[in-house]
Short mmCIF file of C-alpha atoms in Angstrom, two decimals:
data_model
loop_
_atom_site.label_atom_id
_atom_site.label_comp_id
_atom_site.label_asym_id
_atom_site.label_seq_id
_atom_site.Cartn_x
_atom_site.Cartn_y
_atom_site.Cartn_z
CA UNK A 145 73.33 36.47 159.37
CA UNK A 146 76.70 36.61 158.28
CA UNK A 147 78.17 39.32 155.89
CA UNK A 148 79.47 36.11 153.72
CA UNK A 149 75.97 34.86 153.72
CA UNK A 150 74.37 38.21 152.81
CA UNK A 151 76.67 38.49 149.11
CA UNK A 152 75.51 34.63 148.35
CA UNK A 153 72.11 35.41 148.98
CA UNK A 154 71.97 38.59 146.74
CA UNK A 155 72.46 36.32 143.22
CA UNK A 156 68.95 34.26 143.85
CA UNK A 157 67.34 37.14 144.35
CA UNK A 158 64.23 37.73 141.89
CA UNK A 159 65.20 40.13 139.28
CA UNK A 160 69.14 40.11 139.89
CA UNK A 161 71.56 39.27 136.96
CA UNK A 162 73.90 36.50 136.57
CA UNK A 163 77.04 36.62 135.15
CA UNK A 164 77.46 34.49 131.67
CA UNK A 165 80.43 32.19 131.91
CA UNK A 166 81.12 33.40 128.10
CA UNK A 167 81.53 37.32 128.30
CA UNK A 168 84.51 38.77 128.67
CA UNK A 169 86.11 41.31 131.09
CA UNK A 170 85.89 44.61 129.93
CA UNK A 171 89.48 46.22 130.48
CA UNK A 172 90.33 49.87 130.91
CA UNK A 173 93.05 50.98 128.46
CA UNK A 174 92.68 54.50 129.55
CA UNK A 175 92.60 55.75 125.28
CA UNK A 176 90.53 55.62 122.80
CA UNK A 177 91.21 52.94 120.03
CA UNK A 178 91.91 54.65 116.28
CA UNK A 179 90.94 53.77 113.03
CA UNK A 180 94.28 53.57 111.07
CA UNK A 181 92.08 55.26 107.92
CA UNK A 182 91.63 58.50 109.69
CA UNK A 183 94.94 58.28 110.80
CA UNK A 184 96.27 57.92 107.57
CA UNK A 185 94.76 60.77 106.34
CA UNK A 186 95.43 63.09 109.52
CA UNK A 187 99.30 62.63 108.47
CA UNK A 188 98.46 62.76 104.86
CA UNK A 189 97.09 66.51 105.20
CA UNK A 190 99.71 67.43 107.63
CA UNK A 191 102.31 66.71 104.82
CA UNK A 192 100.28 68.65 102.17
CA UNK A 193 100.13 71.59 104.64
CA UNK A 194 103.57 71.76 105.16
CA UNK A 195 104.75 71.23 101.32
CA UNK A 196 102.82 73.84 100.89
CA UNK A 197 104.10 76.82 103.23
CA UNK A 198 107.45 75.59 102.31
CA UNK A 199 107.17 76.51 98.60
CA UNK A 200 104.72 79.67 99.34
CA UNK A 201 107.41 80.92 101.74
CA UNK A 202 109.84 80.25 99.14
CA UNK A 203 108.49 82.17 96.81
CA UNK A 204 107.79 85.29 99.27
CA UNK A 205 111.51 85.02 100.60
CA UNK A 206 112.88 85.06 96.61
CA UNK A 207 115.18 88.28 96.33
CA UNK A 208 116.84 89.56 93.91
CA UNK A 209 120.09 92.34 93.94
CA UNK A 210 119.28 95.18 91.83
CA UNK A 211 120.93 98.66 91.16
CA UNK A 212 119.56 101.74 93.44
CA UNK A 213 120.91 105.19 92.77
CA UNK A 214 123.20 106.22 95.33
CA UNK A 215 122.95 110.28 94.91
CA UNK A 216 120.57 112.61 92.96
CA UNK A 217 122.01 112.33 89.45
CA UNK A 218 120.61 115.39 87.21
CA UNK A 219 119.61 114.44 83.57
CA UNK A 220 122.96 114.32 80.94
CA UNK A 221 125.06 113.18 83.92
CA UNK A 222 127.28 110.08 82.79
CA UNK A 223 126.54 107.14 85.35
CA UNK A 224 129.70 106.58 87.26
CA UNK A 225 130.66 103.39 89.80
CA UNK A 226 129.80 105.84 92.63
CA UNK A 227 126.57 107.00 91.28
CA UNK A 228 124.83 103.46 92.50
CA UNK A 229 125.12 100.66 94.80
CA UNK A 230 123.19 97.42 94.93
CA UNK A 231 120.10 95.99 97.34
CA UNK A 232 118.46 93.11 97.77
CA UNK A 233 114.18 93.23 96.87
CA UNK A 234 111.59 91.15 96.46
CA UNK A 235 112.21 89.86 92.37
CA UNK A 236 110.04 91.45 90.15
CA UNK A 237 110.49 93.23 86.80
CA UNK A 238 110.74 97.39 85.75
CA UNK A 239 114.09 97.34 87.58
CA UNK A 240 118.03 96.65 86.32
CA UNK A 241 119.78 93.73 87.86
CA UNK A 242 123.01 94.22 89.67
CA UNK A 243 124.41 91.51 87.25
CA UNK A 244 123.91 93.94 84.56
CA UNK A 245 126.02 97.08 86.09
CA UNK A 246 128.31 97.25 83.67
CA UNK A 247 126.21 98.00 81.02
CA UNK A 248 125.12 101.05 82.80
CA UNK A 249 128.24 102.85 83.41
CA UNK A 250 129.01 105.08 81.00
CA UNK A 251 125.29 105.94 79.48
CA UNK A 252 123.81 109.47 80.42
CA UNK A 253 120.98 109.97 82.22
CA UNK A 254 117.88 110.68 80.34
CA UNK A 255 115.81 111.95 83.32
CA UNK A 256 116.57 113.37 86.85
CA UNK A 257 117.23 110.33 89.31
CA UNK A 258 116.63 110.31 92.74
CA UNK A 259 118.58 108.41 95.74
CA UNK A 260 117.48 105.92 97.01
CA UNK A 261 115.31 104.61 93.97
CA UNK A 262 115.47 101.81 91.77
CA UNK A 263 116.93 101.99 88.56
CA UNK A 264 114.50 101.32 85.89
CA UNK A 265 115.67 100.31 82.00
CA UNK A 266 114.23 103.67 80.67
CA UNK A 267 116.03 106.01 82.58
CA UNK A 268 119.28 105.91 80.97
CA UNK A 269 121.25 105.61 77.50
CA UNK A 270 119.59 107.03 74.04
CA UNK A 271 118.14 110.07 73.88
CA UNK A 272 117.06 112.13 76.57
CA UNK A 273 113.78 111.90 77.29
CA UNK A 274 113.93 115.29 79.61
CA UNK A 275 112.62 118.05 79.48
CA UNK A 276 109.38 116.80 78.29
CA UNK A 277 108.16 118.36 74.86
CA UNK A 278 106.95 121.88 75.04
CA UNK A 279 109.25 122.38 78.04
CA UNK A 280 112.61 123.69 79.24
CA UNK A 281 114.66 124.13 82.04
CA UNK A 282 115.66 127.70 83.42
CA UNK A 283 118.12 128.37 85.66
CA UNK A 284 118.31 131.32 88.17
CA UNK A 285 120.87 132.78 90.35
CA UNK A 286 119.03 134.03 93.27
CA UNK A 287 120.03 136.28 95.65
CA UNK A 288 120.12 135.92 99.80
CA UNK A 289 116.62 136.62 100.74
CA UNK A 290 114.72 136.57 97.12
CA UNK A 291 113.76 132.57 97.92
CA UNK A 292 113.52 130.54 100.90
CA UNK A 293 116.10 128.41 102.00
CA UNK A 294 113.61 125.33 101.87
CA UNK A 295 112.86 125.56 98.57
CA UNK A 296 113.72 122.25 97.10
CA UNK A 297 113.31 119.73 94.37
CA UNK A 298 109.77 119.38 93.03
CA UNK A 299 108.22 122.66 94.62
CA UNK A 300 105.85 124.49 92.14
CA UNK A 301 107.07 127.77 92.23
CA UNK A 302 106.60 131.15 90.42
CA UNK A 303 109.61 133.51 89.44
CA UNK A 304 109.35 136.78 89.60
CA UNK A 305 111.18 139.96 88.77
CA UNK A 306 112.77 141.26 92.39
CA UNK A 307 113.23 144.74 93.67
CA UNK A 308 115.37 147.08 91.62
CA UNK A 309 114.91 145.30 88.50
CA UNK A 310 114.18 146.81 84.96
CA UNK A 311 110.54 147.69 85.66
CA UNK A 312 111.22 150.44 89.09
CA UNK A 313 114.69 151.20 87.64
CA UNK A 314 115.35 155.17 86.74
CA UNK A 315 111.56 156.03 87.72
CA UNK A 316 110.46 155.02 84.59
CA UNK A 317 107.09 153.08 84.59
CA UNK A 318 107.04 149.55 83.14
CA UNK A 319 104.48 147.11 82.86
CA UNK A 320 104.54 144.52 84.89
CA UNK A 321 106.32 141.41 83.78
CA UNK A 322 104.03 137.78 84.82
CA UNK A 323 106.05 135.36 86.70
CA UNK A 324 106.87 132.18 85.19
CA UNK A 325 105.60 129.18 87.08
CA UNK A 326 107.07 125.82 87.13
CA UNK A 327 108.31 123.05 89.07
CA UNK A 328 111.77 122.89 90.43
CA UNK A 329 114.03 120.58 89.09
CA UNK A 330 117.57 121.48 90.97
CA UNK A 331 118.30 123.48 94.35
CA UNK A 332 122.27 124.18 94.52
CA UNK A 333 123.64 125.73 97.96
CA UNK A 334 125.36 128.99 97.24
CA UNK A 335 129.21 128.35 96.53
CA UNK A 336 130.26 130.82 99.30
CA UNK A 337 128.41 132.56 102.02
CA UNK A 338 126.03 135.22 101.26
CA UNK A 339 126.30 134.62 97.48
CA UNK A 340 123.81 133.27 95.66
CA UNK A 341 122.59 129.94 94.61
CA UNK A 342 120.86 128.11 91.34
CA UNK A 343 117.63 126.98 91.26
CA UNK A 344 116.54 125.45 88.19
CA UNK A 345 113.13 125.12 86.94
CA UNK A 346 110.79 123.23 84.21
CA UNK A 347 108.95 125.92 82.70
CA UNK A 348 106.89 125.94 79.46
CA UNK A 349 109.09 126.55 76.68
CA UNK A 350 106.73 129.76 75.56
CA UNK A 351 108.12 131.56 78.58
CA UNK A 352 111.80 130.83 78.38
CA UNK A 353 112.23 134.66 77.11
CA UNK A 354 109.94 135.84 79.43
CA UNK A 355 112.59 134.15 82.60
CA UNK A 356 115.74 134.93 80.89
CA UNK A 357 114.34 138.91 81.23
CA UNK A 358 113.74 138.71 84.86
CA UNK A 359 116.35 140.76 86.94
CA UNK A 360 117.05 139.91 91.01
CA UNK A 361 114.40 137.19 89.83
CA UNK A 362 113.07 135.82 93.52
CA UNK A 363 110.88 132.59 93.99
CA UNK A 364 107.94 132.20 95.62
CA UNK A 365 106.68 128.27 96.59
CA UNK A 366 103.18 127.70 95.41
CA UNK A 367 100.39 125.42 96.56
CA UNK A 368 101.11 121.54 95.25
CA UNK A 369 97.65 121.91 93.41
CA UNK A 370 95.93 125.04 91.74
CA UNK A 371 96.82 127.76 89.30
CA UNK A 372 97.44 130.15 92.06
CA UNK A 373 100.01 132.70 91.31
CA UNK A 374 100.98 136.34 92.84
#
């Protein structure tokens, strides 16, 4: 039997299907077809989501140029053009505005300022607001070898009376005078070599006699926390 005959004979067979005149081909396209509604609304969120990092990332990107002090600047000290400079932060408020620079020249101080930080409203102009009640500032002249060369700006420290001061002077016997503990405030370099250098201290006002009496006064740098003191 031919192969011709066998493919004709395969339709009359009992069970086998035959094709309806009516239905149509079913074509490959190779994709899927969409619904435009769920397309719509793809693109819809796509647009929300990208509205939306725009103005978030706006927002996070907003600077502003503010005033930063460019030196230490020790309370009392008249603000000068070279005592600041501007930078750019994040905006925010506690902080002066580089637009408003010229109101700030020419007003004192009213607490130590540090380089590097921000200028805040409070820190300058009217009265001072340093030293703190109850407190004053000493200053010492202390000799090569009575302090440590790395004693600095906001140690604690305790003064005390050095070697061949009042209290072993002439063999007579003294009592011992307490040191005077406080926090430094200023740490000049001696003005020549081997002389000696200020350091200047916040003490309680109750012991201001009790420093100014101290002779060959030498400074020793505490623990940040505590009452230790020799």
């Amino acid at each position: 039997m031919s192969p011709s005959r066998l493919r004709g004979a395969g339709s009359g067979l009992p069970g086998a299907r035959r094709p309806d005149p009516q239905q149509r081909p079913v074509v490959a396209t190779g994709g899927v077809r969409r619904r435009p509604g769920w397309v719509w609304a793809g693109v819809g969120t796509v647009v929300v989501s990208a509205v939306g990092f725009v103005m978030v990332a706006s927002a996070v990107g907003e600077r502003e140029k503010v005033l930063v002090l460019a030196r230490d600047v020790p309370v009392g000290h008249v603000l000068a053009a070279d005592d600041l400079r501007q930078a750019e932060v994040a905006s925010g408020t506690g902080v002066v505005l580089a637009a408003d620079r010229a109101r700030v020249l020419g007003q004192r101080a009213r607490v130590p300022l540090v380089a590097g930080s921000l200028l805040a409203p409070g820190q300058f102009g009217g009265a001072r607001a340093f030293p703190p009640r109850g407190q004053s500032e000493v200053a010492f002249a202390i000799e090569v070898g009575n302090a440590s060369p790395e004693v600095v700006r906001g140690d604690r420290v305790a003064v005390l009376e050095g070697p061949g001061g009042s209290a072993g002077r002439g063999g007579e016997e003294k009592e011992d005078v307490a040191p005077v503990v406080g926090t430094v405030t200023a740490a000049k370099t001696a003005d020549s070599p081997g002389g000696p250098r200020v350091v200047t201290v916040l003490v309680e006002t109750g012991a201001v006699r009790r420093a100014a009496g101290l002779e060959h006064p030498r400074v020793v740098v505490l623990p940040a926390e505590g009452r230790e003191a020799p």
